[in-house]
Coordinates of C-alpha atoms in Angstrom, one line a residue:
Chain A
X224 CA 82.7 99.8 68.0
X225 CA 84.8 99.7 64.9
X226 CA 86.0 96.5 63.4
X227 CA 89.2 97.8 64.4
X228 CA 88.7 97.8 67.8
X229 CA 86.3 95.2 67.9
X230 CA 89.3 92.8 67.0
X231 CA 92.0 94.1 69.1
X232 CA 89.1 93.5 71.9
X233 CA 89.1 90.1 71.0
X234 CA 93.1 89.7 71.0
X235 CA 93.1 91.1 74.8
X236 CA 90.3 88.8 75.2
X237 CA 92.4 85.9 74.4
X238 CA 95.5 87.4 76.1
X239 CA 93.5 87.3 79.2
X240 CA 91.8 83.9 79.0
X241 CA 95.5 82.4 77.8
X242 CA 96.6 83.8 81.4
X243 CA 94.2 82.6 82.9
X244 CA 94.1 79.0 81.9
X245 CA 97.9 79.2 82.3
X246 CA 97.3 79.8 86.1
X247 CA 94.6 77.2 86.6
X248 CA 97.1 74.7 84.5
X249 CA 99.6 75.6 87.3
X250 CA 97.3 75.0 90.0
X251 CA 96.1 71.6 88.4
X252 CA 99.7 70.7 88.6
X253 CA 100.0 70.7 92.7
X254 CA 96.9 68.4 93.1
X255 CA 98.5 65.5 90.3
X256 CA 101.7 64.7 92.7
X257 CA 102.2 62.1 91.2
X258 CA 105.5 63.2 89.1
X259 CA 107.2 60.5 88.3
X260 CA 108.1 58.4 91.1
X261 CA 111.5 59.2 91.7
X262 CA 111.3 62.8 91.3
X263 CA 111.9 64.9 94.2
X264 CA 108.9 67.7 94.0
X265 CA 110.4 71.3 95.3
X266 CA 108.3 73.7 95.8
X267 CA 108.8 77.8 97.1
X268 CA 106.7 80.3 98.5
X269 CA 105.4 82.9 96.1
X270 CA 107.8 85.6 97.5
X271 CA 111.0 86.1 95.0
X272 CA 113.6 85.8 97.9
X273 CA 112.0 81.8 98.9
X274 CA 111.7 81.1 95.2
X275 CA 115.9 82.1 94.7
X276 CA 116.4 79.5 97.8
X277 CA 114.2 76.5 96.4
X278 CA 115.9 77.4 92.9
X279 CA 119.4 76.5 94.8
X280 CA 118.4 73.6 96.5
X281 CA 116.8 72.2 93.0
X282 CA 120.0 73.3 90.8
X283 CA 122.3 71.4 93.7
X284 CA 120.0 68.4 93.6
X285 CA 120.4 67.9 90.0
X286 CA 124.3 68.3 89.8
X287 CA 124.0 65.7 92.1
X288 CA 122.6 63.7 89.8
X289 CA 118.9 63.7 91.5
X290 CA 115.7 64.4 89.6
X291 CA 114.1 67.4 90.2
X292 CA 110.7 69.2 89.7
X293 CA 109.8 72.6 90.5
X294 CA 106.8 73.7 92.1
X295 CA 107.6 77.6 92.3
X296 CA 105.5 80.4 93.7
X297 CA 102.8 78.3 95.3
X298 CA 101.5 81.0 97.6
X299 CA 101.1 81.3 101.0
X300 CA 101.2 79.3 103.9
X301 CA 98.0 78.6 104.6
X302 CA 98.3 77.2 100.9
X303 CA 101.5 75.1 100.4
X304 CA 101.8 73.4 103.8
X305 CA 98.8 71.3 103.2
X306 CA 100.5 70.3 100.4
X307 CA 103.8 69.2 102.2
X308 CA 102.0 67.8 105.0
X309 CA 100.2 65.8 102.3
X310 CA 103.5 64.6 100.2
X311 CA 102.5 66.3 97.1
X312 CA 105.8 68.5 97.9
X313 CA 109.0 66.9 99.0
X314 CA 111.5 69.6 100.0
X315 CA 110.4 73.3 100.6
X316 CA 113.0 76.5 102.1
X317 CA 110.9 77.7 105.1
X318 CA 111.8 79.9 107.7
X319 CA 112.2 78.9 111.3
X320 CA 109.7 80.9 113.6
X321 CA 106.8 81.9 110.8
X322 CA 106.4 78.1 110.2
X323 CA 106.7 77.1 114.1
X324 CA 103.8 80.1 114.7
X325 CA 101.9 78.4 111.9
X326 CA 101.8 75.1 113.8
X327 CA 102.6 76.1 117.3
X328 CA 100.3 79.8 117.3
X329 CA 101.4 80.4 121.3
X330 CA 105.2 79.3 121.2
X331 CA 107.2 80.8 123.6
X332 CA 110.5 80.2 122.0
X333 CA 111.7 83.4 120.2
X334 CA 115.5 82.7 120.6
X335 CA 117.0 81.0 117.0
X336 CA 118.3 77.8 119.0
X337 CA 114.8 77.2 121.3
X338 CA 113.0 78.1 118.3
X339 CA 114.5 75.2 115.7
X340 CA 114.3 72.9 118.4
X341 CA 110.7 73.6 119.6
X342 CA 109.8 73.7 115.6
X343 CA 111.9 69.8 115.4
X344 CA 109.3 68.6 117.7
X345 CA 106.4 70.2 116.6
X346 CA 107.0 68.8 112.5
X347 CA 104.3 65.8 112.2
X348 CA 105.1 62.4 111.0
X349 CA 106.6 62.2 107.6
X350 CA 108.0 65.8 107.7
X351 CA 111.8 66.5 108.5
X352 CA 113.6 69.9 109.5
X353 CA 116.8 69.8 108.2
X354 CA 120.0 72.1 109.6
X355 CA 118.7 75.8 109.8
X356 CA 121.1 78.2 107.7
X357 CA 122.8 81.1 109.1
X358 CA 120.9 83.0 106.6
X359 CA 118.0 84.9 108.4
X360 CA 115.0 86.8 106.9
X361 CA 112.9 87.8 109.5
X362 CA 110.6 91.0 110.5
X363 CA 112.6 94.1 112.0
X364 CA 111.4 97.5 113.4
X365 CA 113.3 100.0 110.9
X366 CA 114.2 103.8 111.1
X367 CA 116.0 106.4 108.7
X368 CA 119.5 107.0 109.6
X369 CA 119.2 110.6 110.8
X370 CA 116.2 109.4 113.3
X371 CA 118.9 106.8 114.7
X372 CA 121.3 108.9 114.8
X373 CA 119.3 111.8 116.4
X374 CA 118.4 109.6 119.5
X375 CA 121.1 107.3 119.5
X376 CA 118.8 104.7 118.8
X377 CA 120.1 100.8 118.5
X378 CA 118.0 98.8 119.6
X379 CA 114.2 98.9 119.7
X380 CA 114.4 99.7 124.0
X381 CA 116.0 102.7 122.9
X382 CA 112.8 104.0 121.4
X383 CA 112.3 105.1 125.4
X384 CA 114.4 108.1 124.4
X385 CA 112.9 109.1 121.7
X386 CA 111.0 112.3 122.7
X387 CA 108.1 112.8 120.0
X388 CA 105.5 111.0 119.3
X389 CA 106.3 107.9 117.4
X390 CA 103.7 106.2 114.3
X391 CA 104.2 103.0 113.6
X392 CA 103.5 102.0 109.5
X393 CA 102.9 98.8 108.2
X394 CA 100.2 96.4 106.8
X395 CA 96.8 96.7 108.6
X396 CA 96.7 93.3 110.1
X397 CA 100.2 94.4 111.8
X398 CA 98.0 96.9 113.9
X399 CA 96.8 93.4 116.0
X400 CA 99.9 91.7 115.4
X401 CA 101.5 90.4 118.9
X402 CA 104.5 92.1 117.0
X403 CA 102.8 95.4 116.7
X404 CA 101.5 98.4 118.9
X405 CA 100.2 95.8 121.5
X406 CA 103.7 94.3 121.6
X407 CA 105.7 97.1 121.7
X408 CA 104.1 98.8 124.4
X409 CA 103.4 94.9 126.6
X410 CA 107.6 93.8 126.0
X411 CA 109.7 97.0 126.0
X412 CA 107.1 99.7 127.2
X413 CA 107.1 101.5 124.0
X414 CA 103.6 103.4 122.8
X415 CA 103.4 104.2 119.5
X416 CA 100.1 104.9 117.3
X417 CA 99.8 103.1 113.9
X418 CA 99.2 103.8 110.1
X419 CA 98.2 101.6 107.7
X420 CA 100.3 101.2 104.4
X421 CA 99.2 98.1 102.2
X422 CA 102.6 97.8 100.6
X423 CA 104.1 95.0 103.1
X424 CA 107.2 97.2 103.6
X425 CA 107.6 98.4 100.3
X426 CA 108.4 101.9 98.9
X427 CA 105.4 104.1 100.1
X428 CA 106.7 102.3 103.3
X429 CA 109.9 103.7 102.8
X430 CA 109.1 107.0 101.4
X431 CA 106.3 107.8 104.4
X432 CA 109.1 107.0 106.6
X433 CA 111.9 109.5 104.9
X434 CA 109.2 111.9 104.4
X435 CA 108.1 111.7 108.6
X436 CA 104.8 110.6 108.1
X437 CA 106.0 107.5 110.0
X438 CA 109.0 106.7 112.1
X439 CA 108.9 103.3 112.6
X440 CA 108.2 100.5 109.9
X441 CA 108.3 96.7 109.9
X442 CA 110.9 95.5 106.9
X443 CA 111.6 91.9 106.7
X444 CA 115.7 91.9 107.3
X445 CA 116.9 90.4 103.8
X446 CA 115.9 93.5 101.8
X447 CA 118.1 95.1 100.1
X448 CA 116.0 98.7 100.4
X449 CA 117.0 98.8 104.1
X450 CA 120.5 99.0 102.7
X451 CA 119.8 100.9 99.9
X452 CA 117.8 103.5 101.2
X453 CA 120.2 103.8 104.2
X454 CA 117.6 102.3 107.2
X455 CA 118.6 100.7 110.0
X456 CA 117.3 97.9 111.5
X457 CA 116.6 98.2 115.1
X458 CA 118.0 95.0 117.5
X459 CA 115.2 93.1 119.2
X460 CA 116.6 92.0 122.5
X461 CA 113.9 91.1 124.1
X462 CA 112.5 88.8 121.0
X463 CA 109.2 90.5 120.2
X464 CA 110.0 88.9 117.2
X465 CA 111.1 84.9 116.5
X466 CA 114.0 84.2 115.2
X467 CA 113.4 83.7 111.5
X468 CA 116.8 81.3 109.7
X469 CA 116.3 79.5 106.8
X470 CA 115.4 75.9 106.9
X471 CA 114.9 73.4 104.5
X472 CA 111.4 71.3 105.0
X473 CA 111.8 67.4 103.9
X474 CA 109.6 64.6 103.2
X475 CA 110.7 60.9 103.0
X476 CA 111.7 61.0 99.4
X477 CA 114.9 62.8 100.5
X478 CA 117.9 60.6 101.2
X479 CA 120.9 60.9 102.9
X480 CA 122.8 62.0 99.8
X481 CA 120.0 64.7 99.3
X482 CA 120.1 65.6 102.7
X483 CA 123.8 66.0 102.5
X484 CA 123.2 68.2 99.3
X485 CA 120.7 70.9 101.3
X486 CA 122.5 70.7 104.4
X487 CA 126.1 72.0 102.1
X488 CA 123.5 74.6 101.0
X489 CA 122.1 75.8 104.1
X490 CA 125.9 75.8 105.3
X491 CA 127.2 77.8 102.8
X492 CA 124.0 80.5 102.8
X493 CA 124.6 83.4 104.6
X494 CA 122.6 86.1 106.2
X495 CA 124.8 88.8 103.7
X496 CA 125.0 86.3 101.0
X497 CA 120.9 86.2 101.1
X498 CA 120.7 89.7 100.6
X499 CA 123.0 89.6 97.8
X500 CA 120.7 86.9 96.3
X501 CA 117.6 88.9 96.9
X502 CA 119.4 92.0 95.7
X503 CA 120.1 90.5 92.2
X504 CA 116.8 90.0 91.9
X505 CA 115.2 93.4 92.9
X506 CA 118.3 95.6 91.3
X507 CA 118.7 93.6 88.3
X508 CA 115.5 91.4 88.1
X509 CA 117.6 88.8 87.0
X510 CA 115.6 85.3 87.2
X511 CA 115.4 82.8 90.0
X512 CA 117.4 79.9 88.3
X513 CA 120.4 82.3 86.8
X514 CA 120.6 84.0 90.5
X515 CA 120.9 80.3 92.0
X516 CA 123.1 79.2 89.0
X517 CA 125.5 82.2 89.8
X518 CA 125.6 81.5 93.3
X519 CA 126.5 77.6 93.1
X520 CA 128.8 78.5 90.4
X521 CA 130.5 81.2 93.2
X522 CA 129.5 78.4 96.4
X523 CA 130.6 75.0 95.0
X524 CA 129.0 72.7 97.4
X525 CA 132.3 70.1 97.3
Chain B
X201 CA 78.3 79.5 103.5
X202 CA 79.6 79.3 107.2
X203 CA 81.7 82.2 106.5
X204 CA 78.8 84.2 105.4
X205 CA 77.0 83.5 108.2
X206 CA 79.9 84.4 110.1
X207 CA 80.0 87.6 108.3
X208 CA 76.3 88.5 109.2
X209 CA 77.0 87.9 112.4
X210 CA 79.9 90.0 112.3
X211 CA 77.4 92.7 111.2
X212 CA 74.7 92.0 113.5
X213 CA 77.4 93.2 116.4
X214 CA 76.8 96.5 117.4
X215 CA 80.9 96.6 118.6
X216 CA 81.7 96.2 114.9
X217 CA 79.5 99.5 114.3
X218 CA 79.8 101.7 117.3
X219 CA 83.9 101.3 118.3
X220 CA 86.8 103.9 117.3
X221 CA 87.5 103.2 113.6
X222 CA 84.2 100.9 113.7
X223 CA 81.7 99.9 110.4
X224 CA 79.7 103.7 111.2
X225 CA 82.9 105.9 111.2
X226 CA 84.1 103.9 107.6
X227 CA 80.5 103.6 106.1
X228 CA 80.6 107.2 106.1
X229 CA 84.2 107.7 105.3
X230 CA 83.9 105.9 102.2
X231 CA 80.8 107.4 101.0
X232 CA 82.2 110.8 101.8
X233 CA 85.3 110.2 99.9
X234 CA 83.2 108.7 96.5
X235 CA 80.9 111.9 97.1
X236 CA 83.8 114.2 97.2
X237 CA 85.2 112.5 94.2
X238 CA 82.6 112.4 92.0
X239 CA 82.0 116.1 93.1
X240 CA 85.3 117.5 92.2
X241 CA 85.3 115.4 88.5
X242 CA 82.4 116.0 87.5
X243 CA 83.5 119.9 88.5
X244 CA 85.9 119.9 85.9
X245 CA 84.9 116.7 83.4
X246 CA 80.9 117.8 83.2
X247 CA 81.7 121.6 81.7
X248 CA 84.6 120.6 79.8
X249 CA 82.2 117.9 78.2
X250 CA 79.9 120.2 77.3
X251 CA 81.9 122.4 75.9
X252 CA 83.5 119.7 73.5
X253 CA 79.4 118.4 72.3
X254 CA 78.7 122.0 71.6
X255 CA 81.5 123.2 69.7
X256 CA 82.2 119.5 68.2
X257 CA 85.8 119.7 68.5
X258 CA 88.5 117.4 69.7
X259 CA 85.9 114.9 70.1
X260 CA 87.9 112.4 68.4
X261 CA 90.4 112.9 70.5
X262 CA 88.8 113.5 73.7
X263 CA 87.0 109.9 72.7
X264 CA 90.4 108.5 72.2
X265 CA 92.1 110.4 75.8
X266 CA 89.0 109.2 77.7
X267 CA 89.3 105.6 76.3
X268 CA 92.9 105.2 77.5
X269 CA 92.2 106.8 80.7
X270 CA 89.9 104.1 81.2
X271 CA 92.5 101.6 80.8
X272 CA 94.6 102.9 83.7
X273 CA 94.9 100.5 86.4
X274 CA 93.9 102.7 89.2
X275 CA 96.3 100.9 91.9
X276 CA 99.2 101.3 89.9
X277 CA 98.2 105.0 89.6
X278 CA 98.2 105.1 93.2
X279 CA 101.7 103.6 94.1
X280 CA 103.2 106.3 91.9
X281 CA 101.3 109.1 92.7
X282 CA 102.0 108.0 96.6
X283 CA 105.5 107.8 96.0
X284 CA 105.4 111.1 94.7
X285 CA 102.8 112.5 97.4
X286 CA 103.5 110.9 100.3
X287 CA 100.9 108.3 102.5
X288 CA 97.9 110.1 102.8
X289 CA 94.7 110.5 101.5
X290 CA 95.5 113.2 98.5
X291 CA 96.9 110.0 96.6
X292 CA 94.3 107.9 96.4
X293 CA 91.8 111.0 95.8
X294 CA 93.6 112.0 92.7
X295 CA 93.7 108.3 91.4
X296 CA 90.2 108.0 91.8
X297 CA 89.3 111.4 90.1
X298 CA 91.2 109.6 87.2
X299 CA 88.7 106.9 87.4
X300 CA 85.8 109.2 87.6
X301 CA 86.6 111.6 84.9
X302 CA 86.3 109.3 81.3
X303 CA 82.8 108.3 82.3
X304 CA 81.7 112.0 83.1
X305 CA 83.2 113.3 80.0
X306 CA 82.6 110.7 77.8
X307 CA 78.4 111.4 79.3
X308 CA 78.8 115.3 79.1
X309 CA 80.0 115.4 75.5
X310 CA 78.2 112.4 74.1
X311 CA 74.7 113.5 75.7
X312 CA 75.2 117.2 74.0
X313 CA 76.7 115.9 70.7
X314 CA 73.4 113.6 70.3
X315 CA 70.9 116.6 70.4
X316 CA 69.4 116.9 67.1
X317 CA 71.1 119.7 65.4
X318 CA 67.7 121.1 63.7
X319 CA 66.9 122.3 67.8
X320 CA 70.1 123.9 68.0
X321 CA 69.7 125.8 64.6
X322 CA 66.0 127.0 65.5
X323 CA 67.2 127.8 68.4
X324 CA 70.3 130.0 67.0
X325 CA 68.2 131.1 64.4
X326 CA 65.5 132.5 66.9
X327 CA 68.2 134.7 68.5
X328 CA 69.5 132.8 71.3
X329 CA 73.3 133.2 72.3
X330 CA 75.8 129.9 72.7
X331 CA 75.6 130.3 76.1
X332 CA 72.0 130.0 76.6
X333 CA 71.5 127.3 73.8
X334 CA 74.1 125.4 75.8
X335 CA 71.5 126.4 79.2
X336 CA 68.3 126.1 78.0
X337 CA 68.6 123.8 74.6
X338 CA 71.1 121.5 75.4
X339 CA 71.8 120.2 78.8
X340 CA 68.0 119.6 79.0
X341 CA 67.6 117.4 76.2
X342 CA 71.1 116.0 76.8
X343 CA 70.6 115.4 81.1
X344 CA 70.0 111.8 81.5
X345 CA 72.9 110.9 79.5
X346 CA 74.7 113.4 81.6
X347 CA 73.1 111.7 84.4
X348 CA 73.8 108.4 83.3
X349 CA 78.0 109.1 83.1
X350 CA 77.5 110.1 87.0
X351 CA 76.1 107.0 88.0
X352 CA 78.2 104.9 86.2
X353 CA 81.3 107.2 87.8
X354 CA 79.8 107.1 90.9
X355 CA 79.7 103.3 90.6
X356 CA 83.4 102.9 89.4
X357 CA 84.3 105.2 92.4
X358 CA 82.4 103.6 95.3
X359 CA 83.5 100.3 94.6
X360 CA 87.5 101.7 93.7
X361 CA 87.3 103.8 97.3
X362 CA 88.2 100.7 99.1
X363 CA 92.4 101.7 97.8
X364 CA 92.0 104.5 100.0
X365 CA 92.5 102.2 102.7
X366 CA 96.0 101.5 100.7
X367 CA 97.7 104.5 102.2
X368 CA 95.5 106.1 104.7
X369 CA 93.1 104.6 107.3
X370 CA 89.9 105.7 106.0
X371 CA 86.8 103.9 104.1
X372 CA 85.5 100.2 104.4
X373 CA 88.8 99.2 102.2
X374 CA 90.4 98.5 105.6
X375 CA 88.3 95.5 106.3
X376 CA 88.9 93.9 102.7
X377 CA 92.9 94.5 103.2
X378 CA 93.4 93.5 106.8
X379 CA 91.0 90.5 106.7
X380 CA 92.7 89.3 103.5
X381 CA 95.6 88.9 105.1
X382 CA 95.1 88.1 108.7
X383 CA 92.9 85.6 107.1
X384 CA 89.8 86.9 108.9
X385 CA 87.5 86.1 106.3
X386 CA 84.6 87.2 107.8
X387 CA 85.5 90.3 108.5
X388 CA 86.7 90.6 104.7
X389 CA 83.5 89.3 103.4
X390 CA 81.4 91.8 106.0
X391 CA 82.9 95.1 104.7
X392 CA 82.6 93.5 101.0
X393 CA 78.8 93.0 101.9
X394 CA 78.9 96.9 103.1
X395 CA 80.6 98.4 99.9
X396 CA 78.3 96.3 97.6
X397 CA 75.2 97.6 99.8
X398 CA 76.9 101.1 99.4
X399 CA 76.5 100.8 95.8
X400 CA 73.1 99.5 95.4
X401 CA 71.7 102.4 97.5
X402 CA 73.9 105.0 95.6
X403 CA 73.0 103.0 92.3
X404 CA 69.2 102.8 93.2
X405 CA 69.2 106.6 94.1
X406 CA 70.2 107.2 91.0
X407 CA 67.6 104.9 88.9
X408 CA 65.2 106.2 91.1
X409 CA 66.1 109.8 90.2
X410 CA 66.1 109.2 86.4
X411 CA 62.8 107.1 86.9
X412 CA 61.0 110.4 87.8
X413 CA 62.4 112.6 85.6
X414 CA 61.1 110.8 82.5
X415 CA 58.2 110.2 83.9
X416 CA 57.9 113.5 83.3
X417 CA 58.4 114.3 79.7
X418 CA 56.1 117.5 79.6
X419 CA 57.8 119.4 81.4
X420 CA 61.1 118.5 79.6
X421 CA 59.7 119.4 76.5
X422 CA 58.2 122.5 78.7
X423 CA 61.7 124.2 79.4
X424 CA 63.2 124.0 75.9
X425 CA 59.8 125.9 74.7
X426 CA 59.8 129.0 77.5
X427 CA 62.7 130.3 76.0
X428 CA 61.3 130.5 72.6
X429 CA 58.1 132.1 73.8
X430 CA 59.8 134.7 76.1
X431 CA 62.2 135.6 72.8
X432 CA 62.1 138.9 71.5
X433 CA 61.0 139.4 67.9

């Protein structure tokens, strides 16, 4: 090895051990809650759309005069909700059936009313659910244009007329999902075989299903590819999948001013304007907080 | 600890081997993919190699090429190439002959460029032609470096085969991605368990193959002297 590239090994070396302190500092940070008292701790989901909404709901809180710290891009979960449940977090943007299968795993409810109410009662002590948003983001069954429009296809019973055999593509877990196979053919009689793509929806989920490989994907309903690439969403009218709105999780530390805050947000969130909000970010990878300043500056909450 | 016990006991289930798409089928779906792999890039990295150590050309840059290649992070590879390929199993077989080929060049060339140039002259200067100093002279005295680029390929590949499972259902990757995520972590640590027994047996193969042949070092220096004795003067 040459002194040459003896040091530029050890500047990567660096590089690499900077990240990765970085991201044990950012871990550190969840267990220390306490942030000054009178801070309200907001935390997000490490998925861009989630971290956009608890960006909003943070940027509101502060022209209201409240302060605010971020907690962004926790994870999953399996991760952050011991964390809320524990107080470390005080306000989180959740989505209404996910978090009710996390803490209810055989609900019933599937329909957007049954499902916030069943997921008010199921909240444990100390936790609120504030006013669900019109805004959804939930799990679809997707196909290309021309395969709709060949069979006339709608919603998802309409796969009965489809005539050739039908592959399902998606995440391997999906295969034992009761969303997947299993529950296609058990709810609406539909058998379709599966295909594993590790992309969570992405574009080699998108590409196998304009190139045929697939005809059916699962694509959550806020992104902007469905539009973009011309899919279309099939309707679920027999609620395979749960409802899926918006909805601000709360601890104590958030008053009735706060509340009022969020609840103006969640009011003024849309299911179109959250694909705008997630389009920014995918389109023009603009940042979290300008997306969020943009859209208060567009939704004044007053 | 409980989850590697659960992950044993995952193992010990003969369901977990013997059903459709089951631990048997993938075992041998993963090493046929790393065997086909290595295979077809050593097909075109081992000769190519050779050629470079003999004629000592574009080494430098070869070096250089082979260097970067390394630094090519094989699922990125893979997105692209399946976005330009299609889901499938031809994507994540050329991203893995990627990965295979710096350590089977870089082993070809190196091995042959290390043989002391005094054997090559006697041998050139006895009468021999390119093409049987390369046969008899050099990729004798230059195998188990040769050798060595194939396991450490072979390695690379075995344990990178599991992103086959990223856009096709084939290989032990399957267990890692869909226990990840369904948060079946025994069933993620079992077919980590399986790949990393995968590569100890391939590994061990090979240290037990290079074992013998230096035990051997007679007959080594045996086949670059026939040629000699059989030359005619």
């Amino acid at each position: 090895m040459t002194p040459r590239t003896r040091r530029f090994s050890l500047v990567s070396l660096a590089a690499v051990a900077a990240v990765t302190l970085s991201a044990c500092a950012s871990t550190g940070d969840l267990d220390g809650g306490d942030s000054g008292d009178d801070a309200i701790v907001v935390g997000s989901q490490d998925y861009y759309s989630n971290e956009i909404i608890a960006e909003i709901y943070a940027q509101a809180l502060e022209q209201g005069g409240y302060t605010v710290e971020r907690d962004l891009r926790i994870g999953q979960r399996e991760v952050y909700v011991e964390e809320i449940e524990n107080g470390s977090i005080d306000l989180f943007p959740e989505y209404t059936g996910p978090l009710l299968q996390y803490w209810v795993p055989d609900t019933t409810a599937r329909l957007e009313d049954d499902v916030f109410t069943a997921l008010t009662e199921a909240a444990p002590d100390g936790l609120r659910v504030l006013e669900q948003s019109a805004a959804t983001d939930q799990d679809a069954y997707v196909v290309t244009r021309e395969f709709a429009d060949r069979y006339d296809l709608a919603t998802i019973d309409d796969l009965a007329k489809v005539t050739e055999p039908l592959t399902l593509g998606g995440n391997s877990e999906g295969e034992d999902r009761p969303n997947g196979p299993k529950g296609l053919a058990a709810t609406y009689g539909v058998d379709v075989s599966f295909t594993p793509i590790e992309d969570g929806g992405g574009p080699l989920t998108v590409k196998a299903l304009q190139d045929g490989d697939i005809q059916l994907a699962i694509i959550y309903t806020a992104d902007p590819s469905i539009e973009k690439n011309d899919l279309v969403a099939l309707e679920d009218t027999k609620g395979l999948f749960l409802a899926s709105h918006v909805v601000p999780i709360a601890s104590d530390a958030i008053d009735d001013g706060a509340e009022e805050i969020i609840d103006a947000v969640s009011a003024a969130l849309t299911p179109e304007g959250l694909v705008a909000l997630n389009t920014e970010s995918v389109d023009d990878e603009a940042p979290a907080a300008s997306i969020a300043e943009r859209w208060l500056e567009d939704n004044p909450l007053s | 600890m409980e989850l590697l016990l659960q992950a044993f006991s995952w193992l010990l289930t003969p369901e977990s081997w013997t059903q459709q798409g089951g631990a048997l089928q993938r075992l041998f779906e993963h090493l046929g993919v790393t065997i086909g792999v290595v295979a077809l890039s050593a097909g075109i990295a081992l000769p190519l190699g050779v050629m470079i150590g003999h004629t000592r050309r574009w080494t430098t840059a070869v070096a250089l090429l082979a260097g970067a290649a390394r630094a090519i992070p094989t699922l990125g590879l893979l997105t692209l190439l399946g976005l330009a390929l299609g889901i499938g199993l031809g994507a994540p077989v050329l991203a893995l002959l990627v990965l295979a080929a710096p350590p089977l060049l870089a082993g070809a060339y190196a091995g042959v460029q290390a043989v002391d140039p005094e054997a090559v002259d006697g041998a050139r200067s006895v009468g021999m032609s390119e093409a049987e100093i390369i046969r008899s002279v050099e990729l004798p005295l230059a195998l188990p470096v040769i050798v060595g680029g194939i396991r450490s390929a072979t390695l690379q590949v075995v344990a990178t085969a599991t992103l086959a499972a990223y856009t096709s259902d084939t290989g032990l990757g399957r267990y890692i991605f869909s226990g990840l995520k369904s948060r079946d972590y025994p069933e993620l640590i079992a077919g980590s368990l399986l790949v990393i027994a995968l590569a100890l047996l391939l590994d061990g193969s090979f240290a037990l193959l290079m074992k013998s042949r230096s035990r051997a070092p007679r007959s080594d220096r045996q086949t670059t002297t026939i040629p000699l004795e059989r030359n005619p003067s």
